[in-house]
């Protein structure tokens, strides 16, 4: 394992606990020491890691997408025919196709593995979406089986299974090079949409007391037509908790939201600035290229841009136009 961040370190622990031997490397010496403390073999460099692995080797890279090519460039001269490189991060699927083609010329195999589970994966397992050669997937299947949730979640009834169907175990061969990260890309795009739906819905509930608030009575403020209908001061933490029990919209994301609200009902420790690491953009771009409508996913992505102030100039333009055509000055506060 190269990359011992939040997920890489936990994946090493999960593998070791199931009897796998792991050689671990990270630029942080303390991260390597922590991995060694739970049973991994620490490596001082990528070369040291390769030297400690018996051929044919399997090297799993768990680093940010922008760093993958640099890591592969370090490893490429050290690898031999038959070795396998696995990128378990969030690379763009087009990069996987390029890397697989380049490595194939040297007889080195490449798998792209979309990995979902976050910091909960240590205990609950990781959902793994794998792209690349089927034979190489089969070769590393014991690793995927250990990292995945296994049969912890009941299988959907009525689904036809084949002898090689591993999806109910939490890992699946999705197709040729790039397929794993393509599936994970769309998975993350959906994640953006689901998160935005929870956020917007909870915001509506949070503001359900609008009829109890004083509102300016002037030409710049739309009146609340029926204040009597919006006089609820709701316990948002309690609502997210009750939804977790039997609701059709229960989910792991709701579990995490309820946990955050339980400890900080006003979410006062958050500024509301939401980053996007790329997969949501790539999903929308792919939808545009294919001509597939993706209204919700696009809106969720734009909401993240707005949270970072990227719509501030547009808002100023709107204010300038209102002032110019109607003399409407901006309300303060």
Coordinates of C-alpha atoms in Angstrom, one line a residue:
X1 CA 0.0 0.0 0.0
X2 CA 1.4 3.4 -1.0
X3 CA -0.5 6.2 0.7
X4 CA -1.5 5.8 4.3
X5 CA -4.0 8.6 4.7
X6 CA -7.5 8.3 6.2
X7 CA -8.5 5.4 3.9
X8 CA -5.2 3.8 3.0
X9 CA -4.2 3.3 6.6
X10 CA -7.6 1.7 7.5
X11 CA -7.4 -0.6 4.5
X12 CA -4.0 -1.8 5.6
X13 CA -5.4 -2.6 9.1
X14 CA -8.4 -4.4 7.6
X15 CA -6.2 -6.5 5.4
X16 CA -3.8 -7.4 8.2
X17 CA -6.6 -8.3 10.6
X18 CA -7.7 -10.9 7.9
X19 CA -4.3 -12.4 7.6
X20 CA -2.9 -10.6 4.5
X21 CA 0.8 -9.5 4.5
X22 CA 1.1 -5.8 3.7
X23 CA 4.1 -3.7 3.0
X24 CA 3.3 0.0 3.6
X25 CA 4.8 3.3 2.5
X26 CA 3.9 6.9 2.9
X27 CA 5.8 10.2 2.6
X28 CA 5.0 10.6 6.3
X29 CA 7.4 8.4 8.4
X30 CA 4.9 8.6 11.3
X31 CA 2.2 7.1 9.1
X32 CA 4.5 4.2 8.2
X33 CA 5.3 3.7 11.9
X34 CA 1.6 3.6 12.7
X35 CA 1.0 1.0 10.0
X36 CA 4.0 -1.1 11.3
X37 CA 2.5 -0.9 14.8
X38 CA -0.6 -2.8 13.7
X39 CA 1.4 -5.4 11.8
X40 CA 2.4 -4.0 8.4
X41 CA 6.0 -4.2 7.1
X42 CA 7.2 -0.6 6.9
X43 CA 9.0 0.7 3.8
X44 CA 11.3 3.7 3.7
X45 CA 10.7 4.4 0.0
X46 CA 8.9 3.1 -3.1
X47 CA 12.0 1.2 -4.0
X48 CA 12.2 -0.4 -0.6
X49 CA 8.5 -1.3 -0.8
X50 CA 9.1 -3.1 -4.2
X51 CA 12.2 -4.9 -2.9
X52 CA 10.2 -6.3 0.0
X53 CA 7.4 -7.8 -2.2
X54 CA 7.8 -11.2 -3.8
X55 CA 7.0 -11.3 -7.6
X56 CA 4.5 -11.1 -9.1
X57 CA 3.8 -8.1 -7.0
X58 CA 0.5 -6.2 -6.3
X59 CA 1.0 -2.5 -5.4
X60 CA -2.1 -0.6 -4.3
X61 CA -1.8 3.2 -4.7
X62 CA -4.1 5.3 -2.4
X63 CA -3.1 8.9 -3.1
X64 CA -4.9 12.0 -4.6
X65 CA -5.6 11.8 -8.3
X66 CA -3.1 14.5 -9.1
X67 CA -0.3 12.5 -7.6
X68 CA -0.9 9.1 -9.2
X69 CA 1.1 9.7 -12.4
X70 CA 4.1 10.8 -10.3
X71 CA 3.9 7.7 -8.1
X72 CA 3.6 5.5 -11.2
X73 CA 6.7 7.2 -12.7
X74 CA 8.6 6.2 -9.6
X75 CA 7.4 2.7 -9.6
X76 CA 7.6 1.9 -13.3
X77 CA 11.4 1.3 -13.5
X78 CA 11.1 -1.0 -10.5
X79 CA 8.3 -3.2 -11.6
X80 CA 8.5 -6.4 -13.7
X81 CA 6.3 -8.2 -16.2
X82 CA 3.3 -9.7 -14.4
X83 CA 3.2 -7.2 -11.6
X84 CA -0.1 -5.4 -10.9
X85 CA -0.7 -1.7 -10.1
X86 CA -4.0 -0.8 -8.5
X87 CA -5.2 2.8 -8.3
X88 CA -7.8 2.9 -5.5
X89 CA -8.2 6.7 -5.4
X90 CA -10.5 8.9 -7.5
X91 CA -8.7 9.2 -10.8
X92 CA -10.5 10.3 -14.0
X93 CA -11.4 7.2 -16.0
X94 CA -9.7 8.6 -19.1
X95 CA -6.4 8.6 -17.2
X96 CA -6.9 4.9 -16.3
X97 CA -7.3 4.0 -20.0
X98 CA -4.1 5.9 -20.8
X99 CA -2.1 4.3 -17.9
X100 CA -3.3 0.8 -18.6
X101 CA -2.3 1.1 -22.3
X102 CA 1.1 2.4 -21.4
X103 CA 1.8 -0.2 -18.7
X104 CA 0.5 -3.1 -20.9
X105 CA 3.3 -2.6 -23.3
X106 CA 5.7 -3.6 -20.5
X107 CA 3.6 -6.5 -19.4
X108 CA 2.4 -4.7 -16.2
X109 CA -1.2 -5.0 -15.3
X110 CA -3.4 -2.1 -14.1
X111 CA -6.7 -2.1 -12.2
X112 CA -8.7 1.0 -11.4
X113 CA -10.7 0.5 -8.2
X114 CA -13.4 3.0 -7.2
X115 CA -13.5 2.8 -3.4
X116 CA -16.4 4.0 -1.3
X117 CA -16.7 3.7 2.5
X118 CA -14.7 6.6 3.9
X119 CA -13.5 6.4 7.5
X120 CA -16.3 3.9 8.3
X121 CA -14.7 1.4 6.0
X122 CA -12.4 0.0 8.7
X123 CA -15.3 -1.6 10.5
X124 CA -18.0 -1.8 7.9
X125 CA -16.0 -2.5 4.8
X126 CA -15.5 -0.8 1.5
X127 CA -17.6 -0.9 -1.7
X128 CA -15.2 -1.6 -4.5
X129 CA -15.9 -1.0 -8.2
X130 CA -13.1 -2.5 -10.3
X131 CA -12.1 -1.9 -13.9
X132 CA -9.4 -3.8 -15.9
X133 CA -8.6 -7.3 -17.0
X134 CA -11.0 -10.0 -15.6
X135 CA -8.1 -12.4 -15.0
X136 CA -6.3 -9.8 -12.8
X137 CA -9.4 -9.1 -10.9
X138 CA -9.8 -12.8 -10.2
X139 CA -6.1 -12.9 -9.0
X140 CA -6.7 -10.1 -6.5
X141 CA -10.2 -11.2 -5.5
X142 CA -9.0 -12.4 -2.0
X143 CA -7.9 -8.8 -1.3
X144 CA -11.2 -7.3 -2.5
X145 CA -13.1 -9.9 -0.5
X146 CA -11.3 -8.8 2.7
X147 CA -11.8 -5.1 2.1
X148 CA -15.5 -5.4 1.1
X149 CA -18.4 -5.6 3.6
X150 CA -18.9 -9.3 2.6
X151 CA -22.5 -10.5 3.0
X152 CA -23.3 -8.1 5.9
X153 CA -26.1 -6.4 3.8
X154 CA -29.0 -8.7 2.6
X155 CA -29.1 -9.3 -1.1
X156 CA -32.0 -7.8 -3.2
X157 CA -34.5 -10.6 -3.8
X158 CA -35.3 -11.8 -7.3
X159 CA -31.9 -10.8 -8.7
X160 CA -30.4 -13.4 -11.0
X161 CA -26.8 -14.3 -10.0
X162 CA -24.0 -16.0 -12.0
X163 CA -21.2 -18.1 -10.6
X164 CA -18.8 -15.1 -10.8
X165 CA -21.2 -12.5 -9.4
X166 CA -19.6 -10.8 -6.4
X167 CA -21.8 -7.7 -6.2
X168 CA -23.8 -8.9 -3.2
X169 CA -20.4 -9.1 -1.3
X170 CA -19.7 -5.4 -2.0
X171 CA -17.2 -5.7 -4.8
X172 CA -17.6 -6.1 -8.5
X173 CA -15.7 -6.3 -11.8
X174 CA -17.4 -3.5 -13.8
X175 CA -15.6 -3.8 -17.1
X176 CA -12.3 -3.0 -18.9
X177 CA -9.9 -0.2 -17.9
X178 CA -11.6 2.9 -16.7
X179 CA -14.9 1.2 -15.9
X180 CA -14.3 1.1 -12.1
X181 CA -13.5 4.8 -11.8
X182 CA -16.3 5.6 -14.3
X183 CA -18.8 3.9 -12.0
X184 CA -17.3 5.5 -8.9
X185 CA -17.4 8.9 -10.7
X186 CA -21.2 8.6 -11.2
X187 CA -21.5 7.2 -7.6
X188 CA -20.0 10.5 -6.3
X189 CA -22.1 12.6 -8.6
X190 CA -25.2 10.9 -7.1
X191 CA -23.7 11.5 -3.7
X192 CA -23.6 15.2 -4.4
X193 CA -27.3 15.1 -5.4
X194 CA -28.4 13.2 -2.3
X195 CA -26.4 15.4 0.0
X196 CA -27.9 18.5 -1.6
X197 CA -31.4 17.1 -1.2
X198 CA -30.9 16.5 2.6
X199 CA -29.3 19.9 3.0
X200 CA -32.1 21.8 1.2
X201 CA -34.9 19.8 2.9
X202 CA -33.4 20.4 6.4
X203 CA -33.0 24.0 5.6
X204 CA -36.8 24.3 4.8
X205 CA -37.5 22.7 8.1
X206 CA -35.1 25.0 9.9
X207 CA -36.9 28.0 8.5
X208 CA -40.4 26.7 9.2
X209 CA -40.8 29.4 11.9
X210 CA -40.8 32.2 9.3
X211 CA -44.3 33.2 10.5
X212 CA -43.0 33.9 14.0
X213 CA -40.4 36.3 12.8
X214 CA -40.8 40.0 12.3
X215 CA -40.4 40.9 8.6
X216 CA -39.9 44.4 7.1
X217 CA -43.0 45.9 5.5
X218 CA -41.6 47.7 2.5
X219 CA -41.3 47.5 -1.3
X220 CA -38.1 45.6 -1.2
X221 CA -39.5 42.6 0.9
X222 CA -41.9 40.1 -0.5
X223 CA -44.6 39.6 2.2
X224 CA -45.3 36.2 3.8
X225 CA -48.9 35.7 2.7
X226 CA -49.9 33.2 5.4
X227 CA -47.7 33.6 8.5
X228 CA -50.1 31.3 10.4
X229 CA -48.9 28.4 8.2
X230 CA -45.2 28.8 9.2
X231 CA -45.1 28.8 13.0
X232 CA -43.1 25.7 13.7
X233 CA -39.9 25.7 15.7
X234 CA -38.6 22.2 14.9
X235 CA -36.0 20.2 16.5
X236 CA -33.9 19.3 13.4
X237 CA -31.6 16.9 15.3
X238 CA -34.7 14.9 16.5
X239 CA -36.2 14.9 13.1
X240 CA -33.0 13.4 11.5
X241 CA -32.9 10.9 14.3
X242 CA -36.5 9.8 13.8
X243 CA -36.0 9.5 10.0
X244 CA -33.2 7.0 10.7
X245 CA -35.7 4.5 12.1
X246 CA -37.9 3.0 9.4
X247 CA -38.0 6.0 7.1
X248 CA -37.7 5.4 3.3
X249 CA -35.1 8.1 3.1
X250 CA -32.8 6.6 5.8
X251 CA -29.2 6.2 4.6
X252 CA -25.6 6.3 5.8
X253 CA -25.5 9.9 4.9
X254 CA -28.5 10.6 7.1
X255 CA -26.8 8.7 9.9
X256 CA -23.8 11.0 9.6
X257 CA -26.0 14.1 9.4
X258 CA -27.9 13.1 12.5
X259 CA -24.7 12.5 14.4
X260 CA -23.4 16.0 13.5
X261 CA -26.7 17.6 14.6
X262 CA -26.7 15.7 17.8
X263 CA -23.4 17.1 18.9
X264 CA -24.0 20.6 17.4
X265 CA -27.7 21.4 16.6
X266 CA -26.8 24.7 15.0
X267 CA -23.8 23.4 13.1
X268 CA -22.0 26.4 14.5
X269 CA -18.6 24.9 13.9
X270 CA -19.1 24.9 10.1
X271 CA -18.9 27.9 7.7
X272 CA -20.9 26.3 4.9
X273 CA -18.1 26.3 2.4
X274 CA -18.4 23.0 0.5
X275 CA -15.5 21.7 -1.7
X276 CA -15.8 19.4 -4.7
X277 CA -12.9 17.0 -5.4
X278 CA -13.7 16.6 -9.1
X279 CA -16.0 13.6 -9.5
X280 CA -19.2 15.6 -9.6
X281 CA -17.8 17.8 -12.3
X282 CA -16.7 14.8 -14.3
X283 CA -20.1 13.2 -14.0
X284 CA -21.8 16.3 -15.4
X285 CA -19.3 16.6 -18.1
X286 CA -19.8 13.0 -19.1
X287 CA -23.5 13.5 -19.1
X288 CA -23.1 16.5 -21.4
X289 CA -20.8 14.5 -23.8
X290 CA -23.3 11.6 -24.0
X291 CA -26.4 13.9 -24.2
X292 CA -27.9 12.5 -21.0
X293 CA -30.0 14.8 -18.8
X294 CA -28.6 15.2 -15.3
X295 CA -30.6 18.1 -13.8
X296 CA -30.2 17.2 -10.1
X297 CA -26.6 16.3 -10.3
X298 CA -25.8 19.6 -12.1
X299 CA -27.7 21.7 -9.6
X300 CA -26.0 20.0 -6.7
X301 CA -22.6 20.8 -8.3
X302 CA -23.5 24.4 -8.8
X303 CA -24.7 24.6 -5.2
X304 CA -21.2 23.7 -4.1
X305 CA -19.8 26.5 -6.3
X306 CA -22.2 28.9 -4.7
X307 CA -21.2 27.9 -1.2
X308 CA -17.7 29.0 -2.0
X309 CA -18.7 32.5 -3.1
X310 CA -18.4 31.7 -6.8
X311 CA -21.8 33.3 -7.5
X312 CA -21.0 36.5 -5.6
X313 CA -20.3 38.5 -8.7
X314 CA -23.5 37.3 -10.4
X315 CA -25.4 38.4 -7.3
X316 CA -23.8 41.8 -7.6
X317 CA -24.9 42.1 -11.2
X318 CA -28.5 41.3 -10.2
X319 CA -28.4 44.0 -7.5
X320 CA -27.0 46.5 -10.0
X321 CA -29.7 45.7 -12.6
X322 CA -32.5 46.1 -10.0
X323 CA -31.1 49.4 -8.9
X324 CA -30.7 50.6 -12.5
X325 CA -34.2 49.7 -13.8
X326 CA -36.3 50.2 -10.7
X327 CA -34.3 52.2 -8.2
X328 CA -34.3 49.2 -5.8
X329 CA -31.5 49.6 -3.4
X330 CA -30.0 46.7 -1.6
X331 CA -31.4 45.8 1.8
X332 CA -28.7 45.4 4.5
X333 CA -29.0 42.4 6.8

